[in-house]
Amino acid sequence: MKAYFITGSQDLYGDDVLKQVAIDSEKIAKHLDAKIDGVEIVYKATVRNDAECIAICQEATADPDCVAVITWMHTFSPAKMWIKGLQFLKKPLLHFHTQANEKLPYDAIDMDFMNLNQTAHGGREYGFIVTRLGVKREVVVGYYEHEDVIEKVRKFMDVARAIAFSRKLRVAMFGSNMRDVAVTDGDRVESQIKYGWNVNYYGIGDLVQIANAVTEAELDAKMAEYAATYDMNTDNLDAVREQAKYEIALDKFLTEGNFGAYTDNFQDLHGLRQLPGLATQRMMAKGIGFGAEGDYKTAALNAVLCEMAKGREGSTGFMEDYTYDFTPGEELVLGAHMLEVSPDFASNKPKIEVHPLGIGGKEDPARLVFDGVAGDAVAVSMIDMGNRFRLICAKVELVKQAQDMPNLPVARIIWKLKPDHATGAAAWIYAGGAHHTVVSTALTVNDIRLFAKLTDTELVVIDENTEIGKFEQELEILDLVAKLK
Ligand code: MN
């Protein structure tokens, strides 16, 4: 994966200046490249006119390896030359408002220096045309060697990588969404237009067929892997072996079809003896997106946010708001699912256990049980408003479980809402946020904000500053804006 570093200039200054511009551009691109993992940052060109802008923007758009474009105006660059190029550009854009020099050289500064180093000037001219064209972009301001500046570029690259991943994402739905459930449904055609998600239905029988063909040797190997990785807290090894079969089958199905996410539905498990629990948890741990009850939006979002979080510390996974602690001043949310909680959230060594599910009428499924991690996190939900998608992002704090829950046979995490429980939960509900979310301790509101901006998605944020009256007004304005679009 690559990011193109493109420098804007013009012919007015002569060859010597352009030579220096190229040298400085190369140096800055190389510095960013050395500091940022996952994406190779390559200085591609200094553009001087509209033909060169068009050529490089077309090249970036057509290059499947190019996930982002960084533009920098070293000198002045008359912005009419950027119009047609930017109209061709279909990759996430970062406007790097930096300089080759950190400090003003008080003693040496002369007009030659001024002509060469005028980002403050050229960046504004260029910024105007990007705004006028309505091209969504990130503007990063500061000296390119400063760590906080590099960190902003790094975070942009994480989001750009996730968007490139999103454009290619294929989602398999085993069955449809849970009968009569509203929020897990959505416009799959629009999802593909907007985010690139190719979402298709498969009969669960397609998976059953592969599961039935799994060999005893494959199962023995998988069981050995489980025994080495987890505490086997059950005598019912048959039930665990059944999940091993599902994991192997899911791996084969998803790999063969190049799927990055999937859904299932406990109402449609014909031919499976158990709801996939342990199997799905294992898939999630590999970064495969999952949405329960046919929730394709959350499955896809889960995969995209896992890609965004790649290389960072922290945990990311599918989650569901389940039940509350309403103790005054100490309110908590307990998040879990019937079975499908990613072991990425485990704070202790997961145990494999087998318990009844109490729903769906299938055999007792094996699952991983563990306590969750603590730390600052975001909970993110995507809903279909009918005329557009909305992302809801809440800042939350994952906390350590205060006491054992000896009778709860599922993995769980516990969190506090912001600014307080009543406001946080009410705001979420006013915004229409789902019970299914993707929770991440690796990502921040800024990451989600950037993703929303670059994909032109409506976003509402719930954080320490949320105040219900203003929040409801914001939602009304968003409804109005959507109607005007
Ligand atoms: Mn659910």
mmCIF file of N, CA, C and O in Angstrom, residues 193-285:
data_model
loop_
_atom_site.group_PDB
_atom_site.id
_atom_site.type_symbol
_atom_site.label_atom_id
_atom_site.label_comp_id
_atom_site.label_asym_id
_atom_site.label_seq_id
_atom_site.Cartn_x
_atom_site.Cartn_y
_atom_site.Cartn_z
ATOM 1 N N ILE A 193 -22.712 1.357 -2.650
ATOM 2 C CA ILE A 193 -22.419 2.616 -3.353
ATOM 3 C C ILE A 193 -21.527 3.496 -2.473
ATOM 4 O O ILE A 193 -20.530 4.063 -2.919
ATOM 5 N N LYS A 194 -21.892 3.595 -1.199
ATOM 6 C CA LYS A 194 -21.227 4.555 -0.321
ATOM 7 C C LYS A 194 -19.914 4.056 0.258
ATOM 8 O O LYS A 194 -18.941 4.804 0.357
ATOM 9 N N TYR A 195 -19.889 2.785 0.674
ATOM 10 C CA TYR A 195 -18.697 2.267 1.371
ATOM 11 C C TYR A 195 -17.976 1.162 0.607
ATOM 12 O O TYR A 195 -16.919 0.718 1.040
ATOM 13 N N GLY A 196 -18.591 0.683 -0.479
ATOM 14 C CA GLY A 196 -17.963 -0.398 -1.250
ATOM 15 C C GLY A 196 -18.313 -1.791 -0.751
ATOM 16 O O GLY A 196 -17.828 -2.772 -1.296
ATOM 17 N N TRP A 197 -19.154 -1.886 0.297
ATOM 18 C CA TRP A 197 -19.440 -3.200 0.876
ATOM 19 C C TRP A 197 -20.297 -4.028 -0.072
ATOM 20 O O TRP A 197 -21.427 -3.628 -0.399
ATOM 21 N N ASN A 198 -19.772 -5.164 -0.459
ATOM 22 C CA ASN A 198 -20.538 -6.101 -1.274
ATOM 23 C C ASN A 198 -21.153 -7.106 -0.305
ATOM 24 O O ASN A 198 -20.451 -7.910 0.304
ATOM 25 N N VAL A 199 -22.458 -7.033 -0.110
ATOM 26 C CA VAL A 199 -23.135 -7.827 0.928
ATOM 27 C C VAL A 199 -24.118 -8.780 0.268
ATOM 28 O O VAL A 199 -25.058 -8.332 -0.393
ATOM 29 N N ASN A 200 -23.884 -10.062 0.443
ATOM 30 C CA ASN A 200 -24.775 -11.035 -0.180
ATOM 31 C C ASN A 200 -25.197 -12.142 0.773
ATOM 32 O O ASN A 200 -24.468 -12.496 1.702
ATOM 33 N N TYR A 201 -26.335 -12.678 0.502
ATOM 34 C CA TYR A 201 -26.943 -13.742 1.269
ATOM 35 C C TYR A 201 -26.440 -15.101 0.807
ATOM 36 O O TYR A 201 -26.289 -15.343 -0.392
ATOM 37 N N TYR A 202 -26.176 -15.985 1.757
ATOM 38 C CA TYR A 202 -25.865 -17.395 1.461
ATOM 39 C C TYR A 202 -26.722 -18.271 2.359
ATOM 40 O O TYR A 202 -26.987 -17.909 3.514
ATOM 41 N N GLY A 203 -27.141 -19.412 1.830
ATOM 42 C CA GLY A 203 -27.863 -20.368 2.668
ATOM 43 C C GLY A 203 -26.908 -20.951 3.690
ATOM 44 O O GLY A 203 -25.736 -21.209 3.377
ATOM 45 N N ILE A 204 -27.388 -21.140 4.909
ATOM 46 C CA ILE A 204 -26.514 -21.732 5.937
ATOM 47 C C ILE A 204 -26.070 -23.129 5.491
ATOM 48 O O ILE A 204 -25.008 -23.621 5.887
ATOM 49 N N GLY A 205 -26.857 -23.744 4.611
ATOM 50 C CA GLY A 205 -26.504 -25.060 4.067
ATOM 51 C C GLY A 205 -25.170 -25.052 3.334
ATOM 52 O O GLY A 205 -24.458 -26.062 3.313
ATOM 53 N N ASP A 206 -24.827 -23.907 2.737
ATOM 54 C CA ASP A 206 -23.525 -23.805 2.055
ATOM 55 C C ASP A 206 -22.379 -24.003 3.054
ATOM 56 O O ASP A 206 -21.353 -24.595 2.735
ATOM 57 N N LEU A 207 -22.597 -23.503 4.268
ATOM 58 C CA LEU A 207 -21.581 -23.651 5.320
ATOM 59 C C LEU A 207 -21.627 -25.072 5.900
ATOM 60 O O LEU A 207 -20.583 -25.673 6.173
ATOM 61 N N VAL A 208 -22.839 -25.581 6.077
ATOM 62 C CA VAL A 208 -23.012 -26.930 6.643
ATOM 63 C C VAL A 208 -22.281 -27.960 5.784
ATOM 64 O O VAL A 208 -21.606 -28.858 6.288
ATOM 65 N N GLN A 209 -22.409 -27.793 4.478
ATOM 66 C CA GLN A 209 -21.762 -28.720 3.545
ATOM 67 C C GLN A 209 -20.250 -28.768 3.770
ATOM 68 O O GLN A 209 -19.652 -29.836 3.805
ATOM 69 N N ILE A 210 -19.651 -27.599 3.956
ATOM 70 C CA ILE A 210 -18.204 -27.550 4.196
ATOM 71 C C ILE A 210 -17.892 -28.135 5.574
ATOM 72 O O ILE A 210 -16.932 -28.881 5.748
ATOM 73 N N ALA A 211 -18.741 -27.826 6.558
ATOM 74 C CA ALA A 211 -18.517 -28.325 7.929
ATOM 75 C C ALA A 211 -18.549 -29.854 7.946
ATOM 76 O O ALA A 211 -17.728 -30.496 8.618
ATOM 77 N N ASN A 212 -19.468 -30.416 7.193
ATOM 78 C CA ASN A 212 -19.605 -31.877 7.188
ATOM 79 C C ASN A 212 -18.425 -32.573 6.522
ATOM 80 O O ASN A 212 -18.217 -33.761 6.727
ATOM 81 N N ALA A 213 -17.690 -31.831 5.728
ATOM 82 C CA ALA A 213 -16.551 -32.429 5.026
ATOM 83 C C ALA A 213 -15.237 -32.253 5.792
ATOM 84 O O ALA A 213 -14.182 -32.700 5.350
ATOM 85 N N VAL A 214 -15.300 -31.601 6.971
ATOM 86 C CA VAL A 214 -14.076 -31.406 7.764
ATOM 87 C C VAL A 214 -13.588 -32.765 8.263
ATOM 88 O O VAL A 214 -14.378 -33.594 8.714
ATOM 89 N N THR A 215 -12.286 -33.000 8.185
ATOM 90 C CA THR A 215 -11.745 -34.321 8.541
ATOM 91 C C THR A 215 -11.432 -34.409 10.038
ATOM 92 O O THR A 215 -11.269 -33.382 10.717
ATOM 93 N N GLU A 216 -11.324 -35.646 10.525
ATOM 94 C CA GLU A 216 -10.973 -35.871 11.929
ATOM 95 C C GLU A 216 -9.587 -35.300 12.230
ATOM 96 O O GLU A 216 -9.359 -34.760 13.312
ATOM 97 N N ALA A 217 -8.685 -35.416 11.278
ATOM 98 C CA ALA A 217 -7.324 -34.894 11.481
ATOM 99 C C ALA A 217 -7.347 -33.377 11.653
ATOM 100 O O ALA A 217 -6.666 -32.820 12.518
ATOM 101 N N GLU A 218 -8.160 -32.698 10.833
ATOM 102 C CA GLU A 218 -8.290 -31.235 10.966
ATOM 103 C C GLU A 218 -8.847 -30.877 12.340
ATOM 104 O O GLU A 218 -8.399 -29.930 12.991
ATOM 105 N N LEU A 219 -9.832 -31.678 12.767
ATOM 106 C CA LEU A 219 -10.458 -31.409 14.070
ATOM 107 C C LEU A 219 -9.478 -31.656 15.215
ATOM 108 O O LEU A 219 -9.433 -30.871 16.171
ATOM 109 N N ASP A 220 -8.685 -32.733 15.115
ATOM 110 C CA ASP A 220 -7.694 -33.020 16.158
ATOM 111 C C ASP A 220 -6.710 -31.852 16.295
ATOM 112 O O ASP A 220 -6.382 -31.431 17.401
ATOM 113 N N ALA A 221 -6.275 -31.332 15.149
ATOM 114 C CA ALA A 221 -5.309 -30.227 15.162
ATOM 115 C C ALA A 221 -5.938 -28.989 15.804
ATOM 116 O O ALA A 221 -5.312 -28.280 16.606
ATOM 117 N N LYS A 222 -7.190 -28.719 15.448
ATOM 118 C CA LYS A 222 -7.874 -27.528 15.995
ATOM 119 C C LYS A 222 -8.088 -27.680 17.504
ATOM 120 O O LYS A 222 -7.893 -26.723 18.267
ATOM 121 N N MET A 223 -8.454 -28.891 17.945
ATOM 122 C CA MET A 223 -8.664 -29.130 19.380
ATOM 123 C C MET A 223 -7.351 -28.954 20.152
ATOM 124 O O MET A 223 -7.347 -28.416 21.262
ATOM 125 N N ALA A 224 -6.262 -29.382 19.541
ATOM 126 C CA ALA A 224 -4.948 -29.222 20.192
ATOM 127 C C ALA A 224 -4.618 -27.735 20.333
ATOM 128 O O ALA A 224 -4.094 -27.290 21.351
ATOM 129 N N GLU A 225 -4.967 -26.969 19.296
ATOM 130 C CA GLU A 225 -4.736 -25.518 19.324
ATOM 131 C C GLU A 225 -5.557 -24.876 20.456
ATOM 132 O O GLU A 225 -5.054 -24.029 21.204
ATOM 133 N N TYR A 226 -6.800 -25.293 20.599
ATOM 134 C CA TYR A 226 -7.657 -24.758 21.673
ATOM 135 C C TYR A 226 -7.046 -25.064 23.042
ATOM 136 O O TYR A 226 -6.973 -24.201 23.913
ATOM 137 N N ALA A 227 -6.632 -26.347 23.205
ATOM 138 C CA ALA A 227 -6.086 -26.779 24.502
ATOM 139 C C ALA A 227 -4.831 -25.985 24.855
ATOM 140 O O ALA A 227 -4.587 -25.680 26.026
ATOM 141 N N ALA A 228 -4.058 -25.619 23.836
ATOM 142 C CA ALA A 228 -2.817 -24.879 24.077
ATOM 143 C C ALA A 228 -3.086 -23.400 24.355
ATOM 144 O O ALA A 228 -2.292 -22.725 24.997
ATOM 145 N N THR A 229 -4.230 -22.904 23.874
ATOM 146 C CA THR A 229 -4.489 -21.459 23.957
ATOM 147 C C THR A 229 -5.387 -21.079 25.137
ATOM 148 O O THR A 229 -5.266 -19.992 25.692
ATOM 149 N N TYR A 230 -6.315 -21.974 25.493
ATOM 150 C CA TYR A 230 -7.334 -21.633 26.492
ATOM 151 C C TYR A 230 -7.378 -22.677 27.607
ATOM 152 O O TYR A 230 -6.826 -23.761 27.468
ATOM 153 N N ASP A 231 -8.089 -22.345 28.692
ATOM 154 C CA ASP A 231 -8.387 -23.351 29.720
ATOM 155 C C ASP A 231 -9.626 -24.118 29.285
ATOM 156 O O ASP A 231 -10.660 -23.508 29.029
ATOM 157 N N MET A 232 -9.505 -25.420 29.233
ATOM 158 C CA MET A 232 -10.648 -26.243 28.815
ATOM 159 C C MET A 232 -11.497 -26.522 30.052
ATOM 160 O O MET A 232 -11.248 -27.458 30.795
ATOM 161 N N ASN A 233 -12.497 -25.700 30.270
ATOM 162 C CA ASN A 233 -13.282 -25.778 31.504
ATOM 163 C C ASN A 233 -14.587 -26.539 31.269
ATOM 164 O O ASN A 233 -15.662 -26.087 31.671
ATOM 165 N N THR A 234 -14.481 -27.675 30.613
ATOM 166 C CA THR A 234 -15.669 -28.486 30.328
ATOM 167 C C THR A 234 -15.242 -29.928 30.054
ATOM 168 O O THR A 234 -14.116 -30.176 29.608
ATOM 169 N N ASP A 235 -16.153 -30.866 30.353
ATOM 170 C CA ASP A 235 -15.925 -32.279 29.977
ATOM 171 C C ASP A 235 -16.581 -32.582 28.642
ATOM 172 O O ASP A 235 -16.358 -33.633 28.056
ATOM 173 N N ASN A 236 -17.411 -31.674 28.197
ATOM 174 C CA ASN A 236 -18.194 -31.919 26.977
ATOM 175 C C ASN A 236 -17.354 -31.573 25.734
ATOM 176 O O ASN A 236 -17.614 -30.587 25.040
ATOM 177 N N LEU A 237 -16.347 -32.392 25.488
ATOM 178 C CA LEU A 237 -15.432 -32.097 24.383
ATOM 179 C C LEU A 237 -16.104 -32.253 23.019
ATOM 180 O O LEU A 237 -15.690 -31.635 22.037
ATOM 181 N N ASP A 238 -17.160 -33.040 22.989
ATOM 182 C CA ASP A 238 -17.931 -33.192 21.743
ATOM 183 C C ASP A 238 -18.496 -31.844 21.288
ATOM 184 O O ASP A 238 -18.472 -31.510 20.098
ATOM 185 N N ALA A 239 -19.006 -31.103 22.251
ATOM 186 C CA ALA A 239 -19.585 -29.792 21.934
ATOM 187 C C ALA A 239 -18.499 -28.836 21.433
ATOM 188 O O ALA A 239 -18.734 -28.022 20.533
ATOM 189 N N VAL A 240 -17.316 -28.929 22.031
ATOM 190 C CA VAL A 240 -16.202 -28.068 21.615
ATOM 191 C C VAL A 240 -15.760 -28.456 20.203
ATOM 192 O O VAL A 240 -15.516 -27.595 19.342
ATOM 193 N N ARG A 241 -15.703 -29.770 19.967
ATOM 194 C CA ARG A 241 -15.313 -30.287 18.652
ATOM 195 C C ARG A 241 -16.278 -29.812 17.561
ATOM 196 O O ARG A 241 -15.886 -29.548 16.423
ATOM 197 N N GLU A 242 -17.535 -29.691 17.936
ATOM 198 C CA GLU A 242 -18.539 -29.206 16.982
ATOM 199 C C GLU A 242 -18.205 -27.759 16.562
ATOM 200 O O GLU A 242 -18.268 -27.396 15.388
ATOM 201 N N GLN A 243 -17.815 -26.947 17.542
ATOM 202 C CA GLN A 243 -17.443 -25.555 17.228
ATOM 203 C C GLN A 243 -16.152 -25.504 16.414
ATOM 204 O O GLN A 243 -15.996 -24.637 15.544
ATOM 205 N N ALA A 244 -15.238 -26.430 16.705
ATOM 206 C CA ALA A 244 -13.986 -26.489 15.927
ATOM 207 C C ALA A 244 -14.323 -26.731 14.459
ATOM 208 O O ALA A 244 -13.717 -26.128 13.559
ATOM 209 N N LYS A 245 -15.319 -27.585 14.246
ATOM 210 C CA LYS A 245 -15.757 -27.887 12.877
ATOM 211 C C LYS A 245 -16.284 -26.610 12.204
ATOM 212 O O LYS A 245 -15.973 -26.328 11.052
ATOM 213 N N TYR A 246 -17.056 -25.833 12.957
ATOM 214 C CA TYR A 246 -17.611 -24.587 12.387
ATOM 215 C C TYR A 246 -16.499 -23.595 12.078
ATOM 216 O O TYR A 246 -16.535 -22.896 11.063
ATOM 217 N N GLU A 247 -15.520 -23.533 12.984
ATOM 218 C CA GLU A 247 -14.424 -22.579 12.747
ATOM 219 C C GLU A 247 -13.677 -22.935 11.459
ATOM 220 O O GLU A 247 -13.400 -22.051 10.628
ATOM 221 N N ILE A 248 -13.381 -24.215 11.309
ATOM 222 C CA ILE A 248 -12.653 -24.653 10.105
ATOM 223 C C ILE A 248 -13.494 -24.359 8.857
ATOM 224 O O ILE A 248 -12.990 -23.859 7.843
ATOM 225 N N ALA A 249 -14.794 -24.639 8.959
ATOM 226 C CA ALA A 249 -15.683 -24.415 7.813
ATOM 227 C C ALA A 249 -15.785 -22.914 7.484
ATOM 228 O O ALA A 249 -15.734 -22.508 6.318
ATOM 229 N N LEU A 250 -15.915 -22.094 8.524
ATOM 230 C CA LEU A 250 -15.990 -20.640 8.302
ATOM 231 C C LEU A 250 -14.707 -20.134 7.647
ATOM 232 O O LEU A 250 -14.753 -19.346 6.697
ATOM 233 N N ASP A 251 -13.576 -20.605 8.154
ATOM 234 C CA ASP A 251 -12.285 -20.216 7.592
ATOM 235 C C ASP A 251 -12.229 -20.528 6.099
ATOM 236 O O ASP A 251 -11.826 -19.684 5.293
ATOM 237 N N LYS A 252 -12.662 -21.743 5.763
ATOM 238 C CA LYS A 252 -12.609 -22.158 4.351
ATOM 239 C C LYS A 252 -13.569 -21.322 3.510
ATOM 240 O O LYS A 252 -13.203 -20.833 2.436
ATOM 241 N N PHE A 253 -14.784 -21.179 3.993
ATOM 242 C CA PHE A 253 -15.794 -20.446 3.226
ATOM 243 C C PHE A 253 -15.361 -18.996 3.005
ATOM 244 O O PHE A 253 -15.416 -18.472 1.890
ATOM 245 N N LEU A 254 -14.923 -18.355 4.087
ATOM 246 C CA LEU A 254 -14.600 -16.922 3.997
ATOM 247 C C LEU A 254 -13.326 -16.696 3.182
ATOM 248 O O LEU A 254 -13.241 -15.736 2.410
ATOM 249 N N THR A 255 -12.355 -17.590 3.343
ATOM 250 C CA THR A 255 -11.110 -17.448 2.577
ATOM 251 C C THR A 255 -11.381 -17.634 1.092
ATOM 252 O O THR A 255 -10.944 -16.836 0.266
ATOM 253 N N GLU A 256 -12.127 -18.688 0.783
ATOM 254 C CA GLU A 256 -12.404 -18.987 -0.622
ATOM 255 C C GLU A 256 -13.178 -17.853 -1.302
ATOM 256 O O GLU A 256 -12.911 -17.486 -2.438
ATOM 257 N N GLY A 257 -14.130 -17.286 -0.586
ATOM 258 C CA GLY A 257 -14.939 -16.214 -1.170
ATOM 259 C C GLY A 257 -14.350 -14.825 -0.942
ATOM 260 O O GLY A 257 -14.983 -13.829 -1.291
ATOM 261 N N ASN A 258 -13.165 -14.771 -0.320
ATOM 262 C CA ASN A 258 -12.504 -13.496 -0.043
ATOM 263 C C ASN A 258 -13.403 -12.552 0.768
ATOM 264 O O ASN A 258 -13.498 -11.366 0.485
ATOM 265 N N PHE A 259 -14.052 -13.112 1.794
ATOM 266 C CA PHE A 259 -14.928 -12.312 2.659
ATOM 267 C C PHE A 259 -14.148 -11.776 3.852
ATOM 268 O O PHE A 259 -13.324 -12.478 4.430
ATOM 269 N N GLY A 260 -14.441 -10.537 4.237
ATOM 270 C CA GLY A 260 -13.804 -9.950 5.419
ATOM 271 C C GLY A 260 -14.755 -9.852 6.587
ATOM 272 O O GLY A 260 -14.357 -9.418 7.673
ATOM 273 N N ALA A 261 -16.022 -10.235 6.373
ATOM 274 C CA ALA A 261 -17.013 -10.128 7.454
ATOM 275 C C ALA A 261 -18.174 -11.069 7.145
ATOM 276 O O ALA A 261 -18.387 -11.435 5.993
ATOM 277 N N TYR A 262 -18.912 -11.428 8.192
ATOM 278 C CA TYR A 262 -20.096 -12.269 7.976
ATOM 279 C C TYR A 262 -21.110 -12.046 9.089
ATOM 280 O O TYR A 262 -20.798 -11.465 10.135
ATOM 281 N N THR A 263 -22.314 -12.494 8.810
ATOM 282 C CA THR A 263 -23.369 -12.484 9.828
ATOM 283 C C THR A 263 -23.966 -13.881 9.889
ATOM 284 O O THR A 263 -23.873 -14.655 8.936
ATOM 285 N N ASP A 264 -24.582 -14.192 11.006
ATOM 286 C CA ASP A 264 -25.450 -15.368 11.053
ATOM 287 C C ASP A 264 -26.717 -14.972 11.811
ATOM 288 O O ASP A 264 -26.876 -13.806 12.205
ATOM 289 N N ASN A 265 -27.622 -15.949 11.968
ATOM 290 C CA ASN A 265 -28.896 -15.652 12.627
ATOM 291 C C ASN A 265 -29.360 -16.925 13.310
ATOM 292 O O ASN A 265 -29.499 -17.956 12.651
ATOM 293 N N PHE A 266 -29.583 -16.845 14.618
ATOM 294 C CA PHE A 266 -29.958 -18.055 15.366
ATOM 295 C C PHE A 266 -31.304 -18.617 14.907
ATOM 296 O O PHE A 266 -31.645 -19.744 15.230
ATOM 297 N N GLN A 267 -32.052 -17.849 14.138
ATOM 298 C CA GLN A 267 -33.329 -18.345 13.610
ATOM 299 C C GLN A 267 -33.131 -19.188 12.353
ATOM 300 O O GLN A 267 -34.084 -19.761 11.838
ATOM 301 N N ASP A 268 -31.924 -19.226 11.842
ATOM 302 C CA ASP A 268 -31.663 -19.934 10.592
ATOM 303 C C ASP A 268 -30.352 -20.703 10.734
ATOM 304 O O ASP A 268 -29.308 -20.262 10.272
ATOM 305 N N LEU A 269 -30.437 -21.855 11.420
ATOM 306 C CA LEU A 269 -29.234 -22.662 11.676
ATOM 307 C C LEU A 269 -29.442 -24.092 11.178
ATOM 308 O O LEU A 269 -28.867 -25.037 11.719
ATOM 309 N N HIS A 270 -30.259 -24.247 10.155
ATOM 310 C CA HIS A 270 -30.593 -25.595 9.684
ATOM 311 C C HIS A 270 -29.348 -26.397 9.356
ATOM 312 O O HIS A 270 -28.534 -25.967 8.549
ATOM 313 N N GLY A 271 -29.199 -27.531 10.013
ATOM 314 C CA GLY A 271 -28.051 -28.406 9.747
ATOM 315 C C GLY A 271 -26.898 -28.181 10.703
ATOM 316 O O GLY A 271 -25.942 -28.942 10.721
ATOM 317 N N LEU A 272 -26.951 -27.114 11.503
ATOM 318 C CA LEU A 272 -25.934 -26.895 12.548
ATOM 319 C C LEU A 272 -26.538 -27.330 13.879
ATOM 320 O O LEU A 272 -27.692 -27.008 14.169
ATOM 321 N N ARG A 273 -25.752 -28.036 14.699
ATOM 322 C CA ARG A 273 -26.285 -28.489 15.992
ATOM 323 C C ARG A 273 -26.234 -27.381 17.039
ATOM 324 O O ARG A 273 -26.981 -27.400 18.021
ATOM 325 N N GLN A 274 -25.301 -26.442 16.855
ATOM 326 C CA GLN A 274 -25.164 -25.346 17.824
ATOM 327 C C GLN A 274 -25.117 -24.005 17.077
ATOM 328 O O GLN A 274 -24.731 -23.967 15.911
ATOM 329 N N LEU A 275 -25.455 -22.951 17.799
ATOM 330 C CA LEU A 275 -25.156 -21.608 17.276
ATOM 331 C C LEU A 275 -23.631 -21.440 17.312
ATOM 332 O O LEU A 275 -23.010 -21.720 18.344
ATOM 333 N N PRO A 276 -23.008 -20.986 16.213
ATOM 334 C CA PRO A 276 -21.555 -20.762 16.273
ATOM 335 C C PRO A 276 -21.205 -19.749 17.364
ATOM 336 O O PRO A 276 -21.650 -18.598 17.314
ATOM 337 N N GLY A 277 -20.477 -20.200 18.379
ATOM 338 C CA GLY A 277 -20.082 -19.327 19.498
ATOM 339 C C GLY A 277 -18.578 -19.208 19.510
ATOM 340 O O GLY A 277 -17.999 -18.242 18.987
ATOM 341 N N LEU A 278 -17.935 -20.222 20.076
ATOM 342 C CA LEU A 278 -16.471 -20.287 20.065
ATOM 343 C C LEU A 278 -15.926 -20.046 18.650
ATOM 344 O O LEU A 278 -14.956 -19.302 18.471
ATOM 345 N N ALA A 279 -16.591 -20.639 17.663
ATOM 346 C CA ALA A 279 -16.118 -20.519 16.277
ATOM 347 C C ALA A 279 -16.113 -19.058 15.838
ATOM 348 O O ALA A 279 -15.138 -18.565 15.266
ATOM 349 N N THR A 280 -17.195 -18.355 16.136
ATOM 350 C CA THR A 280 -17.283 -16.948 15.750
ATOM 351 C C THR A 280 -16.304 -16.100 16.557
ATOM 352 O O THR A 280 -15.668 -15.186 16.019
ATOM 353 N N GLN A 281 -16.142 -16.413 17.839
ATOM 354 C CA GLN A 281 -15.179 -15.663 18.650
ATOM 355 C C GLN A 281 -13.764 -15.798 18.079
ATOM 356 O O GLN A 281 -12.995 -14.837 18.051
ATOM 357 N N ARG A 282 -13.458 -16.997 17.614
ATOM 358 C CA ARG A 282 -12.144 -17.234 17.019
ATOM 359 C C ARG A 282 -11.980 -16.442 15.709
ATOM 360 O O ARG A 282 -10.906 -15.916 15.425
ATOM 361 N N MET A 283 -13.046 -16.377 14.926
ATOM 362 C CA MET A 283 -12.970 -15.623 13.667
ATOM 363 C C MET A 283 -12.758 -14.136 13.958
ATOM 364 O O MET A 283 -11.986 -13.450 13.294
ATOM 365 N N MET A 284 -13.486 -13.638 14.970
ATOM 366 C CA MET A 284 -13.334 -12.225 15.349
ATOM 367 C C MET A 284 -11.900 -11.925 15.762
ATOM 368 O O MET A 284 -11.359 -10.866 15.431
ATOM 369 N N ALA A 285 -11.286 -12.873 16.476
ATOM 370 C CA ALA A 285 -9.913 -12.656 16.954
ATOM 371 C C ALA A 285 -8.939 -12.544 15.782
ATOM 372 O O ALA A 285 -7.866 -11.969 15.914
#
